Amino acid sequence: MKRSLSIILSILAVTLILSSPLIAQVEKAPDRSRGEGPFTRLIIKGVTIVNGNGAPPQGPMDIVVEGNRITSIRNAGYPNIPLDPDRGPDPQSGDKVLEAEGMYLLPGFIDMHGHIGGRAQGADAEYVFKLWMAHGITTVRDPSAGNGLAWVLDQKDRSSKNEITAPRLFAYTSFGQNLTELPRKSPLARNAAAEKLRGPITNANEARSWVQANAARGADGIKFFGASPEVMQAALEENTRLGKGSACHHAQLNVGWWNVVNSAKAGLTSMEHWYGLPEALFDDRTVQHYPVDYNYNNEQDRFGEAGRLWQQAAKPGSEKWNEVMETLLNLDFTLDPTFNIYEASRDLMRARRAEWHETYTMPSLWEFYQPSMRSHGSYWHFWGTEEEVSWKENYRLWMHFVNEYKNKGGRVTTGSDSGFIFQLYGFAYIRELELLREAGFHPLEVIRSATLNGAEALGVADQIGTIEIGKLADMVIVEENPLANLKVLYGTGAIKLTEDNEVIRAGGVKYTIKDGIVYDAKELLEDVRKMVDKKKAEENYTIYQPGMKK
Ligand SMILES: [Zn+2]
């Protein structure tokens, strides 16, 4: 999602001043009350492993976790033959046994683009974290640290100690963001906020010193939105020198002089979404074919014309297409497409009417999604057939590039960018898996993208990303085969007709294990449902359809 700092600030300012003085700053997560463990030994018995390294499913297997580490993975028998109940290891006191025969176990999912709520959305950390954890997401990269670096680092620290129910967090600050937030009410904080508004970074020296300060204050990396070539070059070089990661949403305002290939060559480690890639692929023009009455500050202009962008790029298989592909591959560059966040552009009704909104979408978030001249991403001024059809073509070409990049050995990760455009935390991550499948990934390639590839991109593949002895015990357990139907990973499960002609919901993640702690995923979802119900009751609120009577 496009959020240059000034735009966020102005949205926040407008929201706070005009509409709702009652909107509080996003609350941090409360002390952990969910999850069991870690255990001296956690023994998971008879499970089928779907690993993150491209290996085919294998089961039945017994897995032993001691504390937060995987210490043993063993064959437990043969499919369709009753398992020997006396097979080891013998449970001792303090051990926890999970009987998981017939279930599937995957490495914990990594969301490479997860904003931890926001004041405008009214999405507190507990709400967001539980939706993520309920969908098996055990690691999240927060691209822009929207609640402030100190806030995110605090939650990261508490999550690493498992004092809160939350995924592992990686804080990628917004380039140029103020790095010294203090509690909001203090006078110093107001000064800091004023400093933040002083202006953008305009030269190489300022860029380098900000990058140094960012690393020194403990951020894991930087999220860029584009800047001048001088600033981008200096910032990326310095960040690379410091060994930090980086992500960039190449916003239209700077893509004319700095696209994805420029960034990758200067040291960027991952690109977000897709902007800047078709521009790098231009071979018969140098700027997007903007209509002469286009205005970037008009959201429908912005998203409507974006839908016509891939058609203006070099064709698949052309010389330019191959050259850009090779350049990015040679730089070991990561694509984090976040297909799902634009899906409303090709099918607005699907995104708007997703069946989980009624139960799990907060009233404030629902309001935030609605068409508005002000809210970013709420570009449904008059979104019609023409826009959806051009976006479908956009997706076809974009998916073609991403799938070919994967086939040639390129790293593609899974990111959601939820909290905008009708995409809900956790649920939208599963939708992203389905869209990678649609792009041409084998289901095992989808799972690898969601696990090992993310771990590699974050530089922690020695710790997480696969089910391996010695790695941290981050796992997802589900009662259905997710390779056969990724929809079984949705919190609402998949509709299934039984042999008795009864309609049931199959799946939904059963257990999310993080650091050897076992969470009942459905219990987490239930917590979320109660939070939403409470808000709705307080406000006497029902989800409505825009333009119809509330
Ligand atoms: Zn984003």
Short mmCIF file of N, CA and C in Angstrom, two decimals, residues 52 109-113 139-142 169-172 220-222 239-240 243-248 267-272 331-337 405 409-415 429 447-466 471:
data_model
loop_
_atom_site.label_atom_id
_atom_site.label_comp_id
_atom_site.label_asym_id
_atom_site.label_seq_id
_atom_site.Cartn_x
_atom_site.Cartn_y
_atom_site.Cartn_z
N GLY A 52 8.85 -26.80 4.41
CA GLY A 52 8.96 -25.54 3.67
C GLY A 52 10.08 -25.54 2.65
N PHE A 109 4.05 -19.76 9.49
CA PHE A 109 4.04 -18.87 8.32
C PHE A 109 4.73 -17.53 8.63
N ILE A 110 5.30 -16.95 7.59
CA ILE A 110 5.97 -15.66 7.71
C ILE A 110 5.24 -14.64 6.84
N ASP A 111 4.75 -13.59 7.46
CA ASP A 111 4.10 -12.51 6.71
C ASP A 111 5.11 -11.40 6.53
N MET A 112 5.53 -11.20 5.30
CA MET A 112 6.59 -10.23 5.01
C MET A 112 6.07 -8.80 4.89
N HIS A 113 4.76 -8.63 5.01
CA HIS A 113 4.22 -7.26 4.88
C HIS A 113 3.01 -7.14 5.81
N THR A 139 5.62 -15.24 12.34
CA THR A 139 6.64 -14.21 12.14
C THR A 139 6.08 -13.13 11.20
N VAL A 140 6.31 -11.88 11.57
CA VAL A 140 5.79 -10.78 10.76
C VAL A 140 6.85 -9.69 10.61
N ARG A 141 7.02 -9.22 9.39
CA ARG A 141 7.84 -8.02 9.17
C ARG A 141 6.89 -6.84 9.07
N ASP A 142 7.05 -5.87 9.98
CA ASP A 142 6.20 -4.68 9.95
C ASP A 142 6.88 -3.63 9.08
N LEU A 169 8.50 -10.43 15.64
CA LEU A 169 8.35 -9.20 14.87
C LEU A 169 9.69 -8.68 14.35
N PHE A 170 9.64 -8.16 13.15
CA PHE A 170 10.79 -7.48 12.55
C PHE A 170 10.35 -6.07 12.19
N ALA A 171 11.07 -5.09 12.72
CA ALA A 171 10.67 -3.69 12.55
C ALA A 171 11.45 -3.04 11.42
N TYR A 172 10.74 -2.74 10.34
CA TYR A 172 11.33 -2.00 9.23
C TYR A 172 10.72 -0.59 9.23
N ASP A 220 15.25 -3.32 12.40
CA ASP A 220 15.79 -4.44 11.63
C ASP A 220 16.04 -4.07 10.18
N GLY A 221 15.45 -2.98 9.76
CA GLY A 221 15.60 -2.59 8.36
C GLY A 221 14.80 -1.34 8.07
N ILE A 222 14.64 -1.08 6.78
CA ILE A 222 13.97 0.15 6.34
C ILE A 222 12.94 -0.18 5.28
N ASN A 239 22.76 1.30 4.24
CA ASN A 239 21.99 0.24 4.89
C ASN A 239 22.61 -1.13 4.60
N THR A 240 23.08 -1.31 3.38
CA THR A 240 23.74 -2.57 3.00
C THR A 240 25.03 -2.73 3.79
N GLY A 243 24.47 -4.04 7.04
CA GLY A 243 23.93 -5.40 7.07
C GLY A 243 22.45 -5.48 7.38
N LYS A 244 21.72 -4.42 7.11
CA LYS A 244 20.28 -4.40 7.40
C LYS A 244 19.47 -4.70 6.14
N GLY A 245 18.24 -5.16 6.35
CA GLY A 245 17.34 -5.44 5.24
C GLY A 245 16.61 -4.19 4.77
N SER A 246 16.00 -4.31 3.60
CA SER A 246 15.25 -3.16 3.09
C SER A 246 14.09 -3.62 2.20
N ALA A 247 13.07 -2.80 2.18
CA ALA A 247 11.89 -3.06 1.36
C ALA A 247 11.53 -1.74 0.69
N CYS A 248 10.96 -1.82 -0.50
CA CYS A 248 10.54 -0.56 -1.13
C CYS A 248 9.23 -0.71 -1.89
N GLY A 267 21.26 -2.03 -3.82
CA GLY A 267 21.33 -2.86 -2.61
C GLY A 267 20.01 -3.18 -1.94
N LEU A 268 18.88 -2.71 -2.52
CA LEU A 268 17.58 -3.05 -1.93
C LEU A 268 17.44 -4.57 -1.86
N THR A 269 16.88 -5.08 -0.74
CA THR A 269 16.76 -6.53 -0.64
C THR A 269 15.39 -7.06 -1.07
N SER A 270 14.32 -6.28 -0.91
CA SER A 270 13.02 -6.77 -1.42
C SER A 270 12.16 -5.63 -1.95
N MET A 271 11.42 -5.93 -3.02
CA MET A 271 10.45 -4.96 -3.51
C MET A 271 9.08 -5.38 -3.03
N GLU A 272 8.24 -4.41 -2.68
CA GLU A 272 6.88 -4.67 -2.21
C GLU A 272 5.90 -4.40 -3.35
N LEU A 331 20.99 -10.47 -8.77
CA LEU A 331 21.21 -9.70 -7.53
C LEU A 331 20.58 -10.41 -6.32
N ASP A 332 20.05 -11.63 -6.51
CA ASP A 332 19.42 -12.39 -5.43
C ASP A 332 18.31 -11.56 -4.77
N PHE A 333 17.58 -10.88 -5.61
CA PHE A 333 16.56 -9.93 -5.19
C PHE A 333 15.26 -10.67 -4.82
N THR A 334 14.54 -10.14 -3.83
CA THR A 334 13.30 -10.79 -3.37
C THR A 334 12.07 -10.02 -3.87
N LEU A 335 11.10 -10.76 -4.41
CA LEU A 335 9.81 -10.16 -4.77
C LEU A 335 8.79 -10.49 -3.68
N ASP A 336 8.14 -9.47 -3.17
CA ASP A 336 7.09 -9.66 -2.16
C ASP A 336 5.81 -9.09 -2.75
N PRO A 337 5.12 -9.86 -3.59
CA PRO A 337 4.07 -9.25 -4.44
C PRO A 337 2.83 -8.72 -3.71
N TYR A 405 9.77 -15.70 -12.50
CA TYR A 405 10.88 -15.36 -11.60
C TYR A 405 11.15 -16.52 -10.65
N GLY A 409 14.46 -19.55 -10.33
CA GLY A 409 15.25 -19.60 -9.10
C GLY A 409 15.14 -18.37 -8.24
N GLY A 410 14.29 -17.43 -8.61
CA GLY A 410 14.14 -16.20 -7.83
C GLY A 410 13.33 -16.43 -6.56
N ARG A 411 13.59 -15.61 -5.58
CA ARG A 411 12.89 -15.73 -4.29
C ARG A 411 11.63 -14.88 -4.29
N VAL A 412 10.50 -15.55 -4.04
CA VAL A 412 9.22 -14.85 -3.93
C VAL A 412 8.67 -15.14 -2.54
N THR A 413 8.30 -14.10 -1.82
CA THR A 413 7.82 -14.28 -0.45
C THR A 413 6.32 -14.00 -0.37
N THR A 414 5.75 -14.21 0.81
CA THR A 414 4.33 -14.03 1.02
C THR A 414 4.11 -12.86 1.98
N GLY A 415 3.40 -11.87 1.50
CA GLY A 415 3.11 -10.70 2.33
C GLY A 415 1.65 -10.33 2.15
N TYR A 429 -3.88 -13.21 4.43
CA TYR A 429 -2.63 -13.96 4.20
C TYR A 429 -2.94 -15.28 3.50
N ILE A 447 3.82 -23.02 -0.20
CA ILE A 447 4.21 -23.17 1.21
C ILE A 447 5.67 -22.72 1.40
N ARG A 448 6.52 -23.02 0.46
CA ARG A 448 7.92 -22.58 0.57
C ARG A 448 8.00 -21.06 0.56
N SER A 449 7.18 -20.45 -0.28
CA SER A 449 7.16 -18.99 -0.33
C SER A 449 6.73 -18.40 1.02
N ALA A 450 5.81 -19.11 1.69
CA ALA A 450 5.25 -18.63 2.96
C ALA A 450 6.17 -18.91 4.15
N THR A 451 7.19 -19.74 3.94
CA THR A 451 8.00 -20.18 5.07
C THR A 451 9.49 -19.92 4.83
N LEU A 452 10.14 -20.87 4.15
CA LEU A 452 11.60 -20.77 3.98
C LEU A 452 12.02 -19.48 3.26
N ASN A 453 11.28 -19.11 2.21
CA ASN A 453 11.68 -17.92 1.46
C ASN A 453 11.64 -16.66 2.32
N GLY A 454 10.62 -16.58 3.17
CA GLY A 454 10.53 -15.43 4.08
C GLY A 454 11.68 -15.43 5.06
N ALA A 455 11.99 -16.63 5.59
CA ALA A 455 13.09 -16.74 6.56
C ALA A 455 14.41 -16.31 5.91
N GLU A 456 14.60 -16.72 4.67
CA GLU A 456 15.83 -16.32 3.95
C GLU A 456 15.88 -14.81 3.76
N ALA A 457 14.75 -14.26 3.36
CA ALA A 457 14.72 -12.82 3.09
C ALA A 457 14.97 -12.01 4.37
N LEU A 458 14.60 -12.58 5.51
CA LEU A 458 14.83 -11.89 6.79
C LEU A 458 16.19 -12.24 7.38
N GLY A 459 16.90 -13.16 6.73
CA GLY A 459 18.22 -13.55 7.23
C GLY A 459 18.18 -14.45 8.46
N VAL A 460 17.07 -15.19 8.63
CA VAL A 460 16.94 -16.06 9.81
C VAL A 460 16.61 -17.51 9.42
N ALA A 461 17.05 -17.90 8.23
CA ALA A 461 16.73 -19.26 7.77
C ALA A 461 17.46 -20.33 8.58
N ASP A 462 18.45 -19.95 9.38
CA ASP A 462 19.09 -20.94 10.25
C ASP A 462 18.23 -21.20 11.49
N GLN A 463 17.21 -20.39 11.73
CA GLN A 463 16.37 -20.52 12.92
C GLN A 463 14.94 -20.98 12.63
N ILE A 464 14.36 -20.48 11.57
CA ILE A 464 12.96 -20.78 11.25
C ILE A 464 12.81 -21.04 9.75
N GLY A 465 11.61 -21.40 9.33
CA GLY A 465 11.33 -21.54 7.90
C GLY A 465 11.15 -22.97 7.43
N THR A 466 11.70 -23.93 8.18
CA THR A 466 11.49 -25.35 7.84
C THR A 466 11.35 -26.13 9.15
N LYS A 471 16.07 -26.31 14.74
CA LYS A 471 15.37 -25.04 14.50
C LYS A 471 14.33 -24.78 15.58
#
